Short mmCIF file of C-alpha atoms in Angstrom, two decimals:
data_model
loop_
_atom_site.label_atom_id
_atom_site.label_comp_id
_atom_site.label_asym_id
_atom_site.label_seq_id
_atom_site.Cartn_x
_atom_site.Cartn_y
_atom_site.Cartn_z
CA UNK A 12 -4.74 1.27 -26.88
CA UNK A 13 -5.84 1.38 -23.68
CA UNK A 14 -8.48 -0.94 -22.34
CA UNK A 15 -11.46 -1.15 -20.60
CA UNK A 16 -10.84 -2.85 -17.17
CA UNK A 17 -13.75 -3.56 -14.74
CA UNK A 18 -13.72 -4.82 -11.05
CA UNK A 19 -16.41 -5.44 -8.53
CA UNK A 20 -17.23 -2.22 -8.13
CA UNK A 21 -14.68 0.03 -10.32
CA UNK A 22 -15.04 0.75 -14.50
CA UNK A 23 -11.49 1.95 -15.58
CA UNK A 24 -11.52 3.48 -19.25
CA UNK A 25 -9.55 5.57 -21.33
CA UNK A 26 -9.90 9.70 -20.56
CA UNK A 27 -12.16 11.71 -21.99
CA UNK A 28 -11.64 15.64 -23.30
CA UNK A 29 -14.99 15.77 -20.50
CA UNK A 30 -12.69 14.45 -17.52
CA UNK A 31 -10.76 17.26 -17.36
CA UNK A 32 -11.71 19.55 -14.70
CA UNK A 33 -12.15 15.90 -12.65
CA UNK A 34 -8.23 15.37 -13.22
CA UNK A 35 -7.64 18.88 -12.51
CA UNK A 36 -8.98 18.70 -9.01
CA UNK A 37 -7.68 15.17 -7.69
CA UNK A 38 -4.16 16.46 -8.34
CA UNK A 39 -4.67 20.17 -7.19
CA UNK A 40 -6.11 18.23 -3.74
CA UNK A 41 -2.91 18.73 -1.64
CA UNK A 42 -3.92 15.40 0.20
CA UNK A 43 -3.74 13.89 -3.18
CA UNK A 44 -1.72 15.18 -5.24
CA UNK A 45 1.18 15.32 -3.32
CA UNK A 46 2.00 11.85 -3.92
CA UNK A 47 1.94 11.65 -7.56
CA UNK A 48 5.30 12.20 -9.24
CA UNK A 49 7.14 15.51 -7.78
CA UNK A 50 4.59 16.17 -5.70
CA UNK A 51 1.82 19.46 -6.10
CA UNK A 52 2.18 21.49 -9.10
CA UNK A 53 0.03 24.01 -10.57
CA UNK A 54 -3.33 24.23 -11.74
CA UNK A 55 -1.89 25.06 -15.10
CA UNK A 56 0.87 21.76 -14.79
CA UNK A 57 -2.11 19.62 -14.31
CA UNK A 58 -3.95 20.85 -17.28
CA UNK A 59 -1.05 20.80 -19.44
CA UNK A 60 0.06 17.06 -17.61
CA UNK A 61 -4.16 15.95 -18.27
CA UNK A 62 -3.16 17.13 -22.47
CA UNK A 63 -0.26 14.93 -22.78
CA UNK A 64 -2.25 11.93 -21.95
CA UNK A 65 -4.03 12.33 -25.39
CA UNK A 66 -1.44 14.22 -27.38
CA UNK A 67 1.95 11.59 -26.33
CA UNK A 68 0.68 8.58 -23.96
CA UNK A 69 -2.55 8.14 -26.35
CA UNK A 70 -1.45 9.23 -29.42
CA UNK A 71 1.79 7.15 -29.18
CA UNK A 72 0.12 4.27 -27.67
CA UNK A 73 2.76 4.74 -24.72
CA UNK A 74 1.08 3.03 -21.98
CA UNK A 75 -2.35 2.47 -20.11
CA UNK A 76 -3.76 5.72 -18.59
CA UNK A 77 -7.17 5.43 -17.02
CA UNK A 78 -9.85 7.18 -15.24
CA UNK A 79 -10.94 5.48 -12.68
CA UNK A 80 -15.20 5.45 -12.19
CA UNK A 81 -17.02 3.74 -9.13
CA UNK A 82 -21.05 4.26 -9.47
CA UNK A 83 -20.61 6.03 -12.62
CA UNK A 84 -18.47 8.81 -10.78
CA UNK A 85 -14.75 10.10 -11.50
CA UNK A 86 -13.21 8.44 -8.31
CA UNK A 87 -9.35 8.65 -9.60
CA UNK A 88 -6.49 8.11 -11.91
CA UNK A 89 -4.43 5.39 -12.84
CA UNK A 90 -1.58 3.73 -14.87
CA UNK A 91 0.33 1.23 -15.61
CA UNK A 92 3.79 1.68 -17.24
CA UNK A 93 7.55 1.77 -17.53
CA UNK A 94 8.65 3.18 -14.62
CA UNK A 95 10.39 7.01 -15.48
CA UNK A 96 13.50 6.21 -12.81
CA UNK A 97 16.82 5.60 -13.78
CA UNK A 98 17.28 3.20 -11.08
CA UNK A 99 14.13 1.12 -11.65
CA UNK A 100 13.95 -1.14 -14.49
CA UNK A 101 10.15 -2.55 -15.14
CA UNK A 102 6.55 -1.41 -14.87
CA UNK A 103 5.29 0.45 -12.05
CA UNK A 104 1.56 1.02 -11.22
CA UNK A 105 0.63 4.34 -10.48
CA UNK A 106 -3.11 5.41 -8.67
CA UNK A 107 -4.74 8.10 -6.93
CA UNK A 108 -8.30 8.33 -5.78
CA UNK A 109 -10.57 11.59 -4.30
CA UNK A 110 -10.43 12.01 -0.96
CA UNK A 111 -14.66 11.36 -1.33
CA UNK A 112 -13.66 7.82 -1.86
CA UNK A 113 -11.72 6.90 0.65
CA UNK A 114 -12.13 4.57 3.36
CA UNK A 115 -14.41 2.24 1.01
CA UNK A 116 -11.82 -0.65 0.17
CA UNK A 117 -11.18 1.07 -3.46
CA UNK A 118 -8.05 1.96 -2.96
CA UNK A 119 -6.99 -2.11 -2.50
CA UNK A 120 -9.32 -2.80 -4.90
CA UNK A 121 -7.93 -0.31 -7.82
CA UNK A 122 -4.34 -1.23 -6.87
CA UNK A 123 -5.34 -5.43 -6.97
CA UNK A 124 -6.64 -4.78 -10.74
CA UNK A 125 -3.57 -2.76 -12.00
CA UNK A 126 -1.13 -5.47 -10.27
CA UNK A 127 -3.28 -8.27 -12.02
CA UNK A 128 -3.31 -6.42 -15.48
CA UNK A 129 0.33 -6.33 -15.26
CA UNK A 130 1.01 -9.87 -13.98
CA UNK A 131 -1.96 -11.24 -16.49
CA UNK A 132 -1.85 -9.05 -19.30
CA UNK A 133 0.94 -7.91 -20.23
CA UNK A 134 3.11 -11.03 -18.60
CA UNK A 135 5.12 -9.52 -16.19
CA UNK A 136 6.69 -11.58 -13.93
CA UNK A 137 7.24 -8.16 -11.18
CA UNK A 138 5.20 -5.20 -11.55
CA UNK A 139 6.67 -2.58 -8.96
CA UNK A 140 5.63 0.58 -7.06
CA UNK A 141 7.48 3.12 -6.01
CA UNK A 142 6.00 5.18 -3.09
CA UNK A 143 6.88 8.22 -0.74
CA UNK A 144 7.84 6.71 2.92
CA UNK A 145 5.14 8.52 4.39
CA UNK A 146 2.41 7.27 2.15
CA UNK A 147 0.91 5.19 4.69
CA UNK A 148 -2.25 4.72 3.01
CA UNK A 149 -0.88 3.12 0.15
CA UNK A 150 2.13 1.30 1.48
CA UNK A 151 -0.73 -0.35 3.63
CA UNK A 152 -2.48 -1.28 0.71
CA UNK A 153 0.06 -2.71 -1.36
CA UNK A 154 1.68 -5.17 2.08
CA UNK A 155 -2.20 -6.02 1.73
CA UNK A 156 -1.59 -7.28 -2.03
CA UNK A 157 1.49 -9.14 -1.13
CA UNK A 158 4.39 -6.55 -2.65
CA UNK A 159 7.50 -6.49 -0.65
CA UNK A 160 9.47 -3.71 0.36
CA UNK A 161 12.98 -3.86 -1.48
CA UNK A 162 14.89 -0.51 -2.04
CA UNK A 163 15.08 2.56 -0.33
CA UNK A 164 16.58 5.77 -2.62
CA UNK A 165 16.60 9.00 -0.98
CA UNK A 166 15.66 12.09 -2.66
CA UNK A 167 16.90 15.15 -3.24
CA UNK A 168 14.34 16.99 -0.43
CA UNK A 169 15.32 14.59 1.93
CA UNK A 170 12.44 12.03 1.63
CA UNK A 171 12.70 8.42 1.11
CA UNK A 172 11.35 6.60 -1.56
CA UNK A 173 10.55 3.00 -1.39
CA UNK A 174 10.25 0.14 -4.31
CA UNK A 175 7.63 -2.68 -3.53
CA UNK A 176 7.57 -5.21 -5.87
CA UNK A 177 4.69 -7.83 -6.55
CA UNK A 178 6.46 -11.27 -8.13
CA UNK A 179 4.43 -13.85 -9.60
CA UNK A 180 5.62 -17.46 -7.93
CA UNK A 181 7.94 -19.21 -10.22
CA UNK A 182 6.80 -22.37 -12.11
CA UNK A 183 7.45 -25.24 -10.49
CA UNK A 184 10.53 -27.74 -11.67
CA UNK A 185 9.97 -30.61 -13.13
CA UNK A 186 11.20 -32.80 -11.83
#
């Protein structure tokens, strides 16, 4: 199930049927949607992408999907969950918010929630993110948070993706 999560200023809950032509349009935004997964696919992909949430991720109680709300407003999307590469073992956050909300400090303070959900919640010791080389925006946000930069895997159009990784401090010895 996924849960209600609240910051300072953002309310992340579970999708509704109602949210759909607000998913629809952050990932048809080429600014946007570019960055999630393969990059831009059609309007028709999204919709179809929007009714797997419900009919797998939901249904099968997969992972956390939410839609992200600031001032009672669709603002973005967001996840947190096993991460789909081959060469990544662990949980991955995954965000995007409308280009209206930019610029406000949401962006930090969406991805500072999912990374404490992860570390807090669900007890993992790393929670990772994987993110396009030119993604300045968020690679700037995540440094902010304290991930590190570890791998670099190139891919197949010739970009570079790169794995930041957020580590909880380990316990002290006793000693």
């Amino acid at each position: 199930m996924t849960p209600e999560l609240r910051s300072e200023r953002l309310v992340l809950s579970p999708y509704a049927e109602t949210d759909e032509a607000d998913f629809v349009s952050l990932f048809q935004d080429e600014a946007v949607g570019r960055w999630f997964g393969d990059g831009m696919q059609t309007a028709a992909e999204d919709r179809a992408l929007f009714h797997r949430i419900f009919s797998y991720v939901y249904a099968e109680n997969r992972f956390p999907v939410w839609a992200v709300r600031h001032e009672g407003r669709y603002v973005g999307h967001a996840e947190v969950k096993p991460s789909p590469e081959s060469w990544l073992d662990g949980h991955e956050i995954v965000y995007g918010l409308t280009r209206a909300s930019w610029g406000l400090g949401l962006g930090t303070e969406l991805a500072r929630l999912l990374t404490s959900y992860g570390h807090e919640t669900l007890g993992l010791a790393e929670v990772h993110a994987t993110v396009d080389s030119e993604n300045t925006a968020s690679l700037t946000v995540l440094k902010r948070l304290g991930f590190t930069q570890g791998r670099e895997v190139p891919e197949e159009n010739g970009g570079i993706t790169l794995l930041l990784t957020s580590r909880l401090p380990a316990p002290p010895v006793a000693g």
